mmCIF file of C-alpha atoms in Angstrom:
data_model
loop_
_atom_site.group_PDB
_atom_site.id
_atom_site.type_symbol
_atom_site.label_atom_id
_atom_site.label_comp_id
_atom_site.label_asym_id
_atom_site.label_seq_id
_atom_site.Cartn_x
_atom_site.Cartn_y
_atom_site.Cartn_z
ATOM 1 C CA MET A 1459 53.276 109.510 70.067
ATOM 2 C CA SER A 1460 54.360 108.540 73.596
ATOM 3 C CA PRO A 1461 52.316 105.406 73.579
ATOM 4 C CA ASN A 1462 54.475 104.132 70.727
ATOM 5 C CA SER A 1463 57.513 105.179 72.499
ATOM 6 C CA ASP A 1464 56.351 103.273 75.595
ATOM 7 C CA SER A 1465 55.611 100.260 73.524
ATOM 8 C CA ILE A 1466 59.210 100.268 72.080
ATOM 9 C CA LEU A 1467 60.764 100.587 75.347
ATOM 10 C CA SER A 1468 58.655 97.824 76.750
ATOM 11 C CA GLN A 1469 59.862 95.629 73.737
ATOM 12 C CA GLU A 1470 63.478 96.491 74.303
ATOM 13 C CA LEU A 1471 63.264 95.657 78.151
ATOM 14 C CA SER A 1472 61.545 92.366 77.177
ATOM 15 C CA ARG A 1473 64.331 91.595 74.738
ATOM 16 C CA ARG A 1474 66.993 92.376 77.271
ATOM 17 C CA THR A 1475 65.148 90.163 79.814
ATOM 18 C CA ALA A 1476 65.127 87.291 77.240
ATOM 19 C CA LEU A 1477 68.766 87.687 76.468
ATOM 20 C CA LYS A 1478 69.669 87.878 80.092
ATOM 21 C CA ALA A 1479 67.769 84.552 80.588
ATOM 22 C CA LEU A 1480 69.410 83.131 77.472
ATOM 23 C CA PHE A 1481 73.056 83.975 78.458
ATOM 24 C CA GLY A 1482 72.510 83.712 82.218
ATOM 25 C CA ALA A 1483 70.985 80.248 82.503
ATOM 26 C CA ALA A 1484 72.439 78.273 85.288
ATOM 27 C CA SER A 1485 73.913 75.497 83.177
ATOM 28 C CA ALA A 1486 77.241 73.615 83.860
ATOM 29 C CA ALA A 1487 79.045 76.229 81.761
ATOM 30 C CA VAL A 1488 77.882 79.365 80.022
ATOM 31 C CA LEU A 1489 79.173 82.510 78.392
ATOM 32 C CA PHE A 1490 81.308 84.645 80.833
ATOM 33 C CA GLY A 1491 81.603 81.592 83.216
ATOM 34 C CA LEU A 1492 83.687 79.161 81.409
ATOM 35 C CA PRO A 1493 87.289 77.953 81.905
ATOM 36 C CA ALA A 1494 89.627 79.156 79.267
ATOM 37 C CA ARG A 1495 93.076 78.686 80.837
ATOM 38 C CA ALA A 1496 95.774 76.587 79.082
ATOM 39 C CA HIS A 1497 95.570 73.002 80.208
ATOM 40 C CA ALA A 1498 91.982 73.367 81.490
ATOM 41 C CA ALA A 1499 88.937 71.850 79.792
ATOM 42 C CA GLU A 1500 88.112 73.556 76.664
ATOM 43 C CA ALA A 1501 85.756 73.477 73.688
ATOM 44 C CA SER A 1502 87.097 72.847 70.244
ATOM 45 C CA LYS A 1503 88.455 75.880 68.417
ATOM 46 C CA GLU A 1504 85.957 75.488 65.602
ATOM 47 C CA THR A 1505 83.074 75.818 68.135
ATOM 48 C CA THR A 1506 84.649 78.614 70.006
ATOM 49 C CA ASP A 1507 85.383 80.599 66.819
ATOM 50 C CA LYS A 1508 81.769 80.056 65.498
ATOM 51 C CA LEU A 1509 80.395 81.252 68.849
ATOM 52 C CA ASN A 1510 82.702 84.407 68.858
ATOM 53 C CA ALA A 1511 81.548 85.062 65.341
ATOM 54 C CA ALA A 1512 77.949 84.577 66.105
ATOM 55 C CA GLN A 1513 78.332 86.822 69.288
ATOM 56 C CA ALA A 1514 79.979 89.441 67.238
ATOM 57 C CA GLN A 1515 77.339 89.481 64.628
ATOM 58 C CA LEU A 1516 74.501 89.615 67.338
ATOM 59 C CA ASP A 1517 76.252 92.617 68.807
ATOM 60 C CA GLU A 1518 76.374 94.371 65.468
ATOM 61 C CA VAL A 1519 72.684 93.669 64.822
ATOM 62 C CA GLN A 1520 71.827 94.860 68.369
ATOM 63 C CA ALA A 1521 73.720 98.117 67.638
ATOM 64 C CA GLN A 1522 71.489 98.429 64.597
ATOM 65 C CA LEU A 1523 68.401 97.917 66.674
ATOM 66 C CA ASP A 1524 69.504 100.455 69.261
ATOM 67 C CA SER A 1525 70.251 102.983 66.475
ATOM 68 C CA ILE A 1526 66.727 102.493 65.047
ATOM 69 C CA ALA A 1527 65.162 102.815 68.400
ATOM 70 C CA ASN A 1528 67.159 106.015 69.076
ATOM 71 C CA GLU A 1529 66.026 107.487 65.568
ATOM 72 C CA TYR A 1530 62.473 106.518 66.203
ATOM 73 C CA ALA A 1531 62.370 108.141 69.527
ATOM 74 C CA ALA A 1532 63.748 111.440 68.110
ATOM 75 C CA LEU A 1533 61.233 111.365 65.258
ATOM 76 C CA ALA A 1534 58.426 110.684 67.765
ATOM 77 C CA ASN A 1535 59.520 113.808 69.549
ATOM 78 C CA LYS A 1536 59.466 115.794 66.453
ATOM 79 C CA ASN A 1537 56.081 114.421 65.489
ATOM 80 C CA ALA A 1538 54.711 115.373 68.865
ATOM 81 C CA GLN A 1539 56.075 118.989 68.332
ATOM 82 C CA THR A 1540 54.392 118.992 64.877
ATOM 83 C CA LEU A 1541 51.081 117.996 66.551
ATOM 84 C CA ASN A 1542 51.537 120.852 69.017
ATOM 85 C CA ASP A 1543 52.186 123.367 66.269
ATOM 86 C CA ILE A 1544 48.994 122.187 64.381
ATOM 87 C CA GLU A 1545 47.020 122.550 67.528
ATOM 88 C CA ASN A 1546 48.443 126.118 68.072
ATOM 89 C CA VAL A 1547 47.833 127.177 64.572
ATOM 90 C CA GLN A 1548 44.242 125.815 64.637
ATOM 91 C CA GLY A 1549 43.731 127.934 67.901
ATOM 92 C CA LYS A 1550 44.885 130.996 66.132
ATOM 93 C CA ILE A 1551 42.510 130.182 63.128
ATOM 94 C CA ASP A 1552 39.574 129.794 65.560
ATOM 95 C CA ASP A 1553 40.530 133.165 67.184
ATOM 96 C CA THR A 1554 40.866 134.997 63.839
ATOM 97 C CA GLN A 1555 37.446 133.458 62.622
ATOM 98 C CA ALA A 1556 35.797 134.830 65.762
ATOM 99 C CA GLN A 1557 37.190 138.297 65.034
ATOM 100 C CA ILE A 1558 36.015 137.995 61.500
ATOM 101 C CA ASP A 1559 32.467 137.058 62.645
ATOM 102 C CA GLU A 1560 32.620 139.961 65.050
ATOM 103 C CA LYS A 1561 33.606 142.460 62.198
ATOM 104 C CA LYS A 1562 30.995 141.046 59.882
ATOM 105 C CA ALA A 1563 28.270 141.549 62.551
ATOM 106 C CA GLU A 1564 29.497 145.140 63.232
ATOM 107 C CA LEU A 1565 29.508 145.828 59.450
ATOM 108 C CA LYS A 1566 26.065 144.492 59.068
ATOM 109 C CA LYS A 1567 24.828 146.665 61.826
ATOM 110 C CA LYS A 1568 26.522 149.868 60.325
ATOM 111 C CA ARG A 1569 24.977 149.108 56.792
ATOM 112 C CA ASN A 1570 21.597 148.391 58.435
ATOM 113 C CA ASP A 1571 21.840 151.790 60.326
ATOM 114 C CA LEU A 1572 22.717 153.552 57.214
ATOM 115 C CA SER A 1573 20.017 151.893 55.206
ATOM 116 C CA ASP A 1574 17.509 152.604 57.813
ATOM 117 C CA ARG A 1575 18.322 156.387 57.707
ATOM 118 C CA VAL A 1576 18.285 156.550 53.967
ATOM 119 C CA ALA A 1577 14.910 154.703 53.953
ATOM 120 C CA ALA A 1578 13.519 157.165 56.492
ATOM 121 C CA SER A 1579 14.773 160.160 54.655
ATOM 122 C CA TYR A 1580 13.247 158.756 51.523
ATOM 123 C CA LYS A 1581 9.888 158.082 53.057
ATOM 124 C CA SER A 1582 9.828 161.681 54.303
ATOM 125 C CA GLY A 1583 10.700 162.813 51.023
ATOM 126 C CA GLY A 1584 13.975 164.209 52.130
ATOM 127 C CA THR A 1585 12.128 166.771 54.133
ATOM 128 C CA ASN A 1586 14.583 166.401 57.214
ATOM 129 C CA ILE A 1587 17.629 167.336 55.310
ATOM 130 C CA LEU A 1588 15.794 169.888 53.145
ATOM 131 C CA SER A 1589 14.099 171.444 56.194
ATOM 132 C CA LEU A 1590 17.565 171.654 57.783
ATOM 133 C CA LEU A 1591 18.927 173.445 54.833
ATOM 134 C CA LEU A 1592 15.839 175.770 54.261
ATOM 135 C CA ALA A 1593 15.936 176.653 57.850
ATOM 136 C CA SER A 1594 19.297 178.366 57.462
ATOM 137 C CA GLY A 1595 19.051 181.982 58.452
ATOM 138 C CA SER A 1596 21.948 183.006 56.386
ATOM 139 C CA PHE A 1597 24.319 181.824 53.541
ATOM 140 C CA GLU A 1598 27.045 181.049 56.052
ATOM 141 C CA GLU A 1599 24.524 178.883 58.191
ATOM 142 C CA LEU A 1600 23.406 177.177 54.913
ATOM 143 C CA VAL A 1601 26.995 176.214 54.098
ATOM 144 C CA ALA A 1602 27.574 174.995 57.699
ATOM 145 C CA ASN A 1603 24.411 172.820 57.700
ATOM 146 C CA ALA A 1604 25.338 171.361 54.205
ATOM 147 C CA HIS A 1605 28.799 170.673 55.556
ATOM 148 C CA TYR A 1606 27.283 168.903 58.700
ATOM 149 C CA VAL A 1607 25.187 166.677 56.521
ATOM 150 C CA GLU A 1608 28.063 165.617 54.316
ATOM 151 C CA LYS A 1609 30.194 164.947 57.464
ATOM 152 C CA ILE A 1610 27.663 162.598 58.782
ATOM 153 C CA ASN A 1611 27.411 160.678 55.484
ATOM 154 C CA LYS A 1612 31.289 160.491 55.323
ATOM 155 C CA SER A 1613 31.416 159.308 58.777
ATOM 156 C CA ASP A 1614 29.162 156.439 57.982
ATOM 157 C CA ARG A 1615 31.098 155.684 54.837
ATOM 158 C CA ASP A 1616 34.528 155.834 56.654
ATOM 159 C CA ALA A 1617 33.227 153.456 59.399
ATOM 160 C CA ILE A 1618 32.022 150.897 56.781
ATOM 161 C CA GLU A 1619 35.279 151.160 54.818
ATOM 162 C CA ASP A 1620 37.370 150.653 58.025
ATOM 163 C CA ILE A 1621 35.306 147.526 58.870
ATOM 164 C CA GLN A 1622 35.679 146.233 55.464
ATOM 165 C CA THR A 1623 39.386 146.726 55.617
ATOM 166 C CA ILE A 1624 39.798 145.019 58.869
ATOM 167 C CA GLN A 1625 37.753 142.087 57.709
ATOM 168 C CA GLU A 1626 39.831 141.801 54.479
ATOM 169 C CA GLU A 1627 42.910 141.735 56.691
ATOM 170 C CA LEU A 1628 41.491 139.041 59.003
ATOM 171 C CA ASP A 1629 40.426 137.041 55.979
ATOM 172 C CA ALA A 1630 44.001 137.183 54.709
ATOM 173 C CA GLN A 1631 45.438 136.321 58.057
ATOM 174 C CA LYS A 1632 43.008 133.255 58.335
ATOM 175 C CA THR A 1633 43.998 132.210 54.788
ATOM 176 C CA GLU A 1634 47.872 132.320 55.853
ATOM 177 C CA LEU A 1635 47.128 130.338 59.019
ATOM 178 C CA GLU A 1636 45.197 127.722 57.005
ATOM 179 C CA SER A 1637 48.246 127.455 54.608
ATOM 180 C CA GLN A 1638 50.501 126.976 57.639
ATOM 181 C CA LYS A 1639 48.109 124.392 59.037
ATOM 182 C CA ALA A 1640 48.127 122.515 55.691
ATOM 183 C CA ASP A 1641 51.953 122.506 55.591
ATOM 184 C CA LEU A 1642 51.965 121.171 59.059
ATOM 185 C CA GLU A 1643 49.494 118.506 58.365
ATOM 186 C CA LYS A 1644 51.662 117.536 55.344
ATOM 187 C CA LEU A 1645 54.665 117.339 57.737
ATOM 188 C CA LYS A 1646 52.801 115.204 60.233
ATOM 189 C CA ASP A 1647 51.778 112.718 57.409
ATOM 190 C CA GLN A 1648 55.445 112.513 56.351
ATOM 191 C CA GLN A 1649 56.576 111.892 59.909
ATOM 192 C CA THR A 1650 53.928 109.182 60.475
ATOM 193 C CA ALA A 1651 54.897 107.544 57.270
ATOM 194 C CA GLN A 1652 58.572 107.658 58.375
ATOM 195 C CA MET A 1653 57.807 106.186 61.818
ATOM 196 C CA GLN A 1654 55.775 103.382 60.191
ATOM 197 C CA ASP A 1655 58.676 102.539 57.995
ATOM 198 C CA MET A 1656 60.995 102.520 60.953
ATOM 199 C CA GLN A 1657 58.804 100.364 62.862
ATOM 200 C CA ALA A 1658 58.761 97.921 59.950
ATOM 201 C CA LYS A 1659 62.534 97.978 59.743
ATOM 202 C CA GLN A 1660 62.711 97.508 63.456
ATOM 203 C CA GLN A 1661 60.654 94.293 63.281
ATOM 204 C CA GLU A 1662 62.819 93.037 60.525
ATOM 205 C CA VAL A 1663 66.032 93.660 62.628
ATOM 206 C CA GLN A 1664 64.420 92.143 65.557
ATOM 207 C CA THR A 1665 63.658 89.090 63.726
ATOM 208 C CA VAL A 1666 67.340 88.826 62.701
ATOM 209 C CA LEU A 1667 68.396 89.351 66.216
ATOM 210 C CA ASN A 1668 66.096 86.676 67.454
ATOM 211 C CA GLY A 1669 67.588 84.301 64.874
ATOM 212 C CA LEU A 1670 71.080 85.202 66.044
ATOM 213 C CA SER A 1671 70.190 84.691 69.529
ATOM 214 C CA ASP A 1672 69.011 81.249 68.829
ATOM 215 C CA ASP A 1673 72.217 80.593 66.865
ATOM 216 C CA VAL A 1674 74.327 81.682 69.921
ATOM 217 C CA LYS A 1675 72.227 79.717 72.242
ATOM 218 C CA GLU A 1676 72.877 76.438 70.166
ATOM 219 C CA LEU A 1677 76.592 77.240 69.923
ATOM 220 C CA MET A 1678 76.679 77.868 73.654
ATOM 221 C CA ALA A 1679 75.142 74.402 74.372
ATOM 222 C CA GLN A 1680 77.542 72.861 71.857
ATOM 223 C CA ARG A 1681 80.515 74.440 73.564
ATOM 224 C CA ASP A 1682 79.259 73.586 77.117
ATOM 225 C CA SER A 1683 78.889 69.967 76.100
ATOM 226 C CA GLU A 1684 82.385 69.824 74.630
ATOM 227 C CA ILE A 1685 83.821 71.411 77.834
ATOM 228 C CA LEU A 1686 81.940 69.084 80.121
ATOM 229 C CA ALA A 1687 83.153 66.079 77.981
ATOM 230 C CA ALA A 1688 86.692 67.370 78.091
ATOM 231 C CA ALA A 1689 86.375 68.018 81.928
ATOM 232 C CA GLN A 1690 85.066 64.562 82.486
ATOM 233 C CA ALA A 1691 87.904 62.960 80.516
ATOM 234 C CA GLU A 1692 90.369 65.044 82.593
ATOM 235 C CA GLU A 1693 88.907 63.983 85.722
ATOM 236 C CA ALA A 1694 88.833 60.272 84.746
ATOM 237 C CA ALA A 1695 92.505 60.605 83.756
ATOM 238 C CA LYS A 1696 93.411 62.006 87.104
ATOM 239 C CA LYS A 1697 91.501 59.365 88.985
ATOM 240 C CA ALA A 1698 93.243 56.630 86.929
ATOM 241 C CA ALA A 1699 96.712 58.158 87.608
ATOM 242 C CA ALA A 1700 96.006 58.471 91.281
ATOM 243 C CA ALA A 1701 94.726 54.971 91.543
ATOM 244 C CA ALA A 1702 97.858 53.765 89.705
ATOM 245 C CA ALA A 1703 100.072 55.885 92.068
ATOM 246 C CA ALA A 1704 98.265 54.469 95.034
ATOM 247 C CA ALA A 1705 98.544 50.910 93.774
ATOM 248 C CA ASN A 1706 102.356 51.260 93.118
ATOM 249 C CA LYS A 1707 102.824 52.728 96.513
ATOM 250 C CA ASN A 1708 100.910 49.986 98.263
ATOM 251 C CA ASN A 1709 102.864 47.258 96.194
ATOM 252 C CA SER A 1710 106.115 48.788 97.423
ATOM 253 C CA TYR A 1711 105.492 47.666 101.121
ATOM 254 C CA SER A 1712 106.603 44.209 102.041
ATOM 255 C CA GLY A 1713 103.835 41.796 103.306
ATOM 256 C CA GLY A 1714 101.105 44.059 102.267
ATOM 257 C CA SER A 1715 101.438 45.841 105.605
ATOM 258 C CA SER A 1716 98.412 48.042 106.596
ATOM 259 C CA SER A 1717 100.811 50.865 107.408
ATOM 260 C CA GLY A 1718 100.533 51.980 103.895
ATOM 261 C CA GLY A 1719 96.829 51.283 103.484
ATOM 262 C CA GLY A 1720 94.300 54.110 103.083
ATOM 263 C CA SER A 1721 97.011 56.419 101.576
ATOM 264 C CA TYR A 1722 95.833 58.959 98.928
ATOM 265 C CA ALA A 1723 97.563 60.305 95.781
ATOM 266 C CA PRO A 1724 99.434 63.613 96.279
ATOM 267 C CA GLY A 1725 97.584 66.609 94.977
ATOM 268 C CA THR A 1726 94.060 65.284 95.610
ATOM 269 C CA PRO A 1727 91.485 67.629 97.306
ATOM 270 C CA GLN A 1728 92.077 65.658 100.488
ATOM 271 C CA GLN A 1729 95.182 67.584 101.149
ATOM 272 C CA ASN A 1730 93.223 70.948 100.908
ATOM 273 C CA ALA A 1731 91.097 70.667 104.151
ATOM 274 C CA GLY A 1732 89.952 73.429 106.484
ATOM 275 C CA SER A 1733 91.905 76.754 106.264
ATOM 276 C CA GLY A 1734 94.284 75.145 103.843
ATOM 277 C CA LYS A 1735 91.501 75.463 101.213
ATOM 278 C CA GLN A 1736 91.366 79.214 101.768
ATOM 279 C CA GLN A 1737 94.964 79.488 101.387
ATOM 280 C CA ALA A 1738 94.690 77.298 98.120
ATOM 281 C CA VAL A 1739 92.067 79.799 96.673
ATOM 282 C CA VAL A 1740 94.218 82.828 97.617
ATOM 283 C CA ASN A 1741 97.269 81.083 95.967
ATOM 284 C CA ALA A 1742 95.286 80.337 93.026
ATOM 285 C CA CYS A 1743 94.017 83.999 92.600
ATOM 286 C CA TYR A 1744 97.705 84.989 92.160
ATOM 287 C CA SER A 1745 98.589 82.166 89.804
ATOM 288 C CA THR A 1746 95.488 81.970 87.539
ATOM 289 C CA PRO A 1747 95.721 84.184 84.448
ATOM 290 C CA SER A 1748 92.925 86.265 82.931
ATOM 291 C CA PRO A 1749 90.901 84.356 80.377
ATOM 292 C CA GLY A 1750 89.968 87.586 78.665
ATOM 293 C CA GLN A 1751 87.955 90.654 78.780
ATOM 294 C CA ASN A 1752 84.416 90.343 80.407
ATOM 295 C CA TRP A 1753 85.160 86.746 81.526
ATOM 296 C CA CYS A 1754 85.097 87.599 85.147
ATOM 297 C CA ALA A 1755 83.099 84.385 86.231
ATOM 298 C CA ALA A 1756 85.387 82.158 83.966
ATOM 299 C CA TRP A 1757 88.374 83.383 86.066
ATOM 300 C CA VAL A 1758 86.588 82.611 89.327
ATOM 301 C CA THR A 1759 85.624 79.194 88.040
ATOM 302 C CA ASN A 1760 89.364 78.523 87.095
ATOM 303 C CA VAL A 1761 90.594 79.773 90.400
ATOM 304 C CA PHE A 1762 88.443 77.359 92.519
ATOM 305 C CA ARG A 1763 89.150 74.599 90.054
ATOM 306 C CA ASN A 1764 92.904 75.180 90.292
ATOM 307 C CA ALA A 1765 92.755 75.403 94.101
ATOM 308 C CA GLY A 1766 91.108 71.864 94.021
ATOM 309 C CA VAL A 1767 87.803 73.025 95.622
ATOM 310 C CA GLY A 1768 85.686 71.942 92.607
ATOM 311 C CA TYR A 1769 84.093 73.141 89.403
ATOM 312 C CA PHE A 1770 81.428 75.779 89.602
ATOM 313 C CA GLY A 1771 80.049 77.163 86.277
ATOM 314 C CA GLY A 1772 77.764 80.035 85.560
ATOM 315 C CA ASN A 1773 78.072 83.745 85.024
ATOM 316 C CA ALA A 1774 78.435 86.468 87.717
ATOM 317 C CA CYS A 1775 74.788 86.940 87.895
ATOM 318 C CA ASP A 1776 74.232 83.121 88.411
ATOM 319 C CA MET A 1777 76.910 83.145 91.267
ATOM 320 C CA PHE A 1778 75.464 86.200 92.851
ATOM 321 C CA ASN A 1779 71.838 84.879 92.924
ATOM 322 C CA ALA A 1780 72.878 81.355 94.013
ATOM 323 C CA TRP A 1781 75.561 81.923 96.587
ATOM 324 C CA CYS A 1782 75.977 85.606 97.671
ATOM 325 C CA TYR A 1783 73.550 86.034 100.625
ATOM 326 C CA SER A 1784 75.229 88.499 102.745
ATOM 327 C CA SER A 1785 76.317 92.262 102.837
ATOM 328 C CA ASP A 1786 77.590 91.988 106.453
ATOM 329 C CA ARG A 1787 81.188 92.755 106.534
ATOM 330 C CA SER A 1788 81.602 90.888 109.672
ATOM 331 C CA ALA A 1789 80.552 87.827 107.860
ATOM 332 C CA LEU A 1790 83.103 88.211 104.997
ATOM 333 C CA GLN A 1791 85.771 85.652 105.018
ATOM 334 C CA VAL A 1792 88.773 84.808 102.976
ATOM 335 C CA GLY A 1793 87.899 82.730 99.934
ATOM 336 C CA MET A 1794 84.370 84.069 99.648
ATOM 337 C CA ILE A 1795 83.203 85.299 96.199
ATOM 338 C CA VAL A 1796 82.026 88.987 96.086
ATOM 339 C CA ALA A 1797 79.591 89.773 93.374
ATOM 340 C CA ASP A 1798 76.720 91.870 91.963
ATOM 341 C CA SER A 1799 74.078 90.899 89.589
ATOM 342 C CA SER A 1800 73.851 94.105 87.482
ATOM 343 C CA HIS A 1801 75.695 97.413 87.434
ATOM 344 C CA SER A 1802 76.017 100.391 85.079
ATOM 345 C CA GLY A 1803 79.780 101.016 85.086
ATOM 346 C CA THR A 1804 80.728 98.611 82.204
ATOM 347 C CA GLY A 1805 77.979 98.895 79.795
ATOM 348 C CA ALA A 1806 75.741 96.189 78.519
ATOM 349 C CA PRO A 1807 77.848 93.138 79.907
ATOM 350 C CA GLY A 1808 77.686 94.635 83.281
ATOM 351 C CA LEU A 1809 73.988 95.497 83.115
ATOM 352 C CA ILE A 1810 73.214 91.993 81.997
ATOM 353 C CA TYR A 1811 75.679 89.776 83.737
ATOM 354 C CA GLY A 1812 77.098 91.794 86.611
ATOM 355 C CA HIS A 1813 80.652 91.121 87.998
ATOM 356 C CA VAL A 1814 82.234 88.671 90.478
ATOM 357 C CA GLY A 1815 85.605 88.610 92.308
ATOM 358 C CA ILE A 1816 87.169 86.792 95.264
ATOM 359 C CA TYR A 1817 88.006 88.123 98.729
ATOM 360 C CA VAL A 1818 91.800 87.398 99.516
ATOM 361 C CA GLY A 1819 91.825 89.060 102.953
ATOM 362 C CA GLY A 1820 93.254 92.401 104.055
ATOM 363 C CA GLY A 1821 90.221 94.246 102.693
ATOM 364 C CA ILE A 1822 91.211 93.262 99.119
ATOM 365 C CA VAL A 1823 89.005 91.767 96.344
ATOM 366 C CA MET A 1824 90.796 90.295 93.252
ATOM 367 C CA SER A 1825 88.809 89.946 89.997
ATOM 368 C CA ASN A 1826 89.286 89.654 86.370
ATOM 369 C CA GLU A 1827 88.737 93.099 84.596
ATOM 370 C CA GLY A 1828 90.515 92.007 81.432
ATOM 371 C CA ALA A 1829 93.534 91.811 83.643
ATOM 372 C CA ILE A 1830 93.611 90.518 87.223
ATOM 373 C CA THR A 1831 93.110 93.469 89.444
ATOM 374 C CA SER A 1832 93.176 93.959 93.216
ATOM 375 C CA LYS A 1833 90.787 96.605 94.645
ATOM 376 C CA SER A 1834 89.941 97.507 98.170
ATOM 377 C CA LEU A 1835 86.546 96.248 99.200
ATOM 378 C CA ASP A 1836 85.224 99.776 99.444
ATOM 379 C CA SER A 1837 86.361 100.647 95.995
ATOM 380 C CA PHE A 1838 84.881 97.370 94.582
ATOM 381 C CA ILE A 1839 81.557 98.157 96.283
ATOM 382 C CA SER A 1840 81.661 101.702 95.157
ATOM 383 C CA PHE A 1841 82.155 100.843 91.409
ATOM 384 C CA TYR A 1842 80.161 97.577 91.235
ATOM 385 C CA GLY A 1843 77.511 98.351 93.647
ATOM 386 C CA THR A 1844 75.727 100.854 91.577
ATOM 387 C CA GLY A 1845 72.839 98.541 90.513
ATOM 388 C CA SER A 1846 71.860 95.397 92.564
ATOM 389 C CA GLY A 1847 74.429 96.069 95.213
ATOM 390 C CA VAL A 1848 77.304 93.911 96.321
ATOM 391 C CA ARG A 1849 76.968 90.765 98.389
ATOM 392 C CA TRP A 1850 79.278 87.758 99.311
ATOM 393 C CA GLY A 1851 79.113 84.086 100.168
ATOM 394 C CA TRP A 1852 80.727 80.672 99.686
ATOM 395 C CA LEU A 1853 80.848 79.526 96.080
ATOM 396 C CA GLY A 1854 78.883 76.233 95.728
ATOM 397 C CA GLY A 1855 77.784 76.662 99.343
ATOM 398 C CA ILE A 1856 81.132 74.998 100.439
ATOM 399 C CA ALA A 1857 82.390 76.742 103.476
ATOM 400 C CA LEU A 1858 86.219 76.835 103.133
ATOM 401 C CA SER A 1859 86.905 77.866 106.716
#
């Protein structure tokens, strides 16, 4: 049954690939890569709640599918053992039949030999035996010769009886083996039927899972749209406030002197130039709270947003594939993101989405692991580098140094 097991494994890997593409698409904002901090752009509570509920339901159905797959694999192993047992019993049946055939041939030869002697004696009128008896020189010799004749006849009879007994035992042994084989064939049919039922159930659950994946995808798109709209509204409000502040400041100078011209509103990204941007990112790492478990990329997005560098969505896998190009430690700089695209240490989320953090200098990487943690670069690489490996680079391709 290994071909069926390989097929199921292939389907499972294809499903995971599809989910990874679904949840990991490089859009403006996706799951595990969205801002969720207070006062940052957010989707409506209704949409977020619906998405969380759909995701929880998807996880539950996925667990059911995994359970079915595990049960199927176990049953397939048992079925393979049953087939091996049937093959072994059939081998014993074939060996026993060969022995039966051998004993039948031996019995046939013994009977033929006895029949030939009886026929020869009959044709000669029994003169051979009679001559032997009449040739006895004394009563004692007569008794001895008669005993000899009887012994020959008994030996033939015993040989025939022994062969018949062995043949009967072999026949009984073959009957028992055939009964065992019949039971194993029945077990094999039961296991095959169970496997077919499990395949049908697996297809049903897979259909449900596909539908839930579509629901999650739609809700993610709706959430992204809401977040982008809120972010655009916030940005427009900031620009309007900055313009108003600049206008008020210009109007405060007499004669419209150009000495105040070209000024910019405090807090705009213009103040965060050069190495100042690196420091701003480090400061934001310490001031930006965790948006929740598994939302490592969301925290990175919020840090760079709060530092005034810009908005960069996507999950850890997206950030790794798009911006992390080096594993050369001499190229690592403060403010770079440090990420992997897949690791085994945190289960399914880590396998599908990877993990991302920010290098803050001093050999330390900060990241969101449900709480904001600080790990040595070596420790970070040791834990998160178990799959794709860890690399680093400038988020958005914007060099802060």
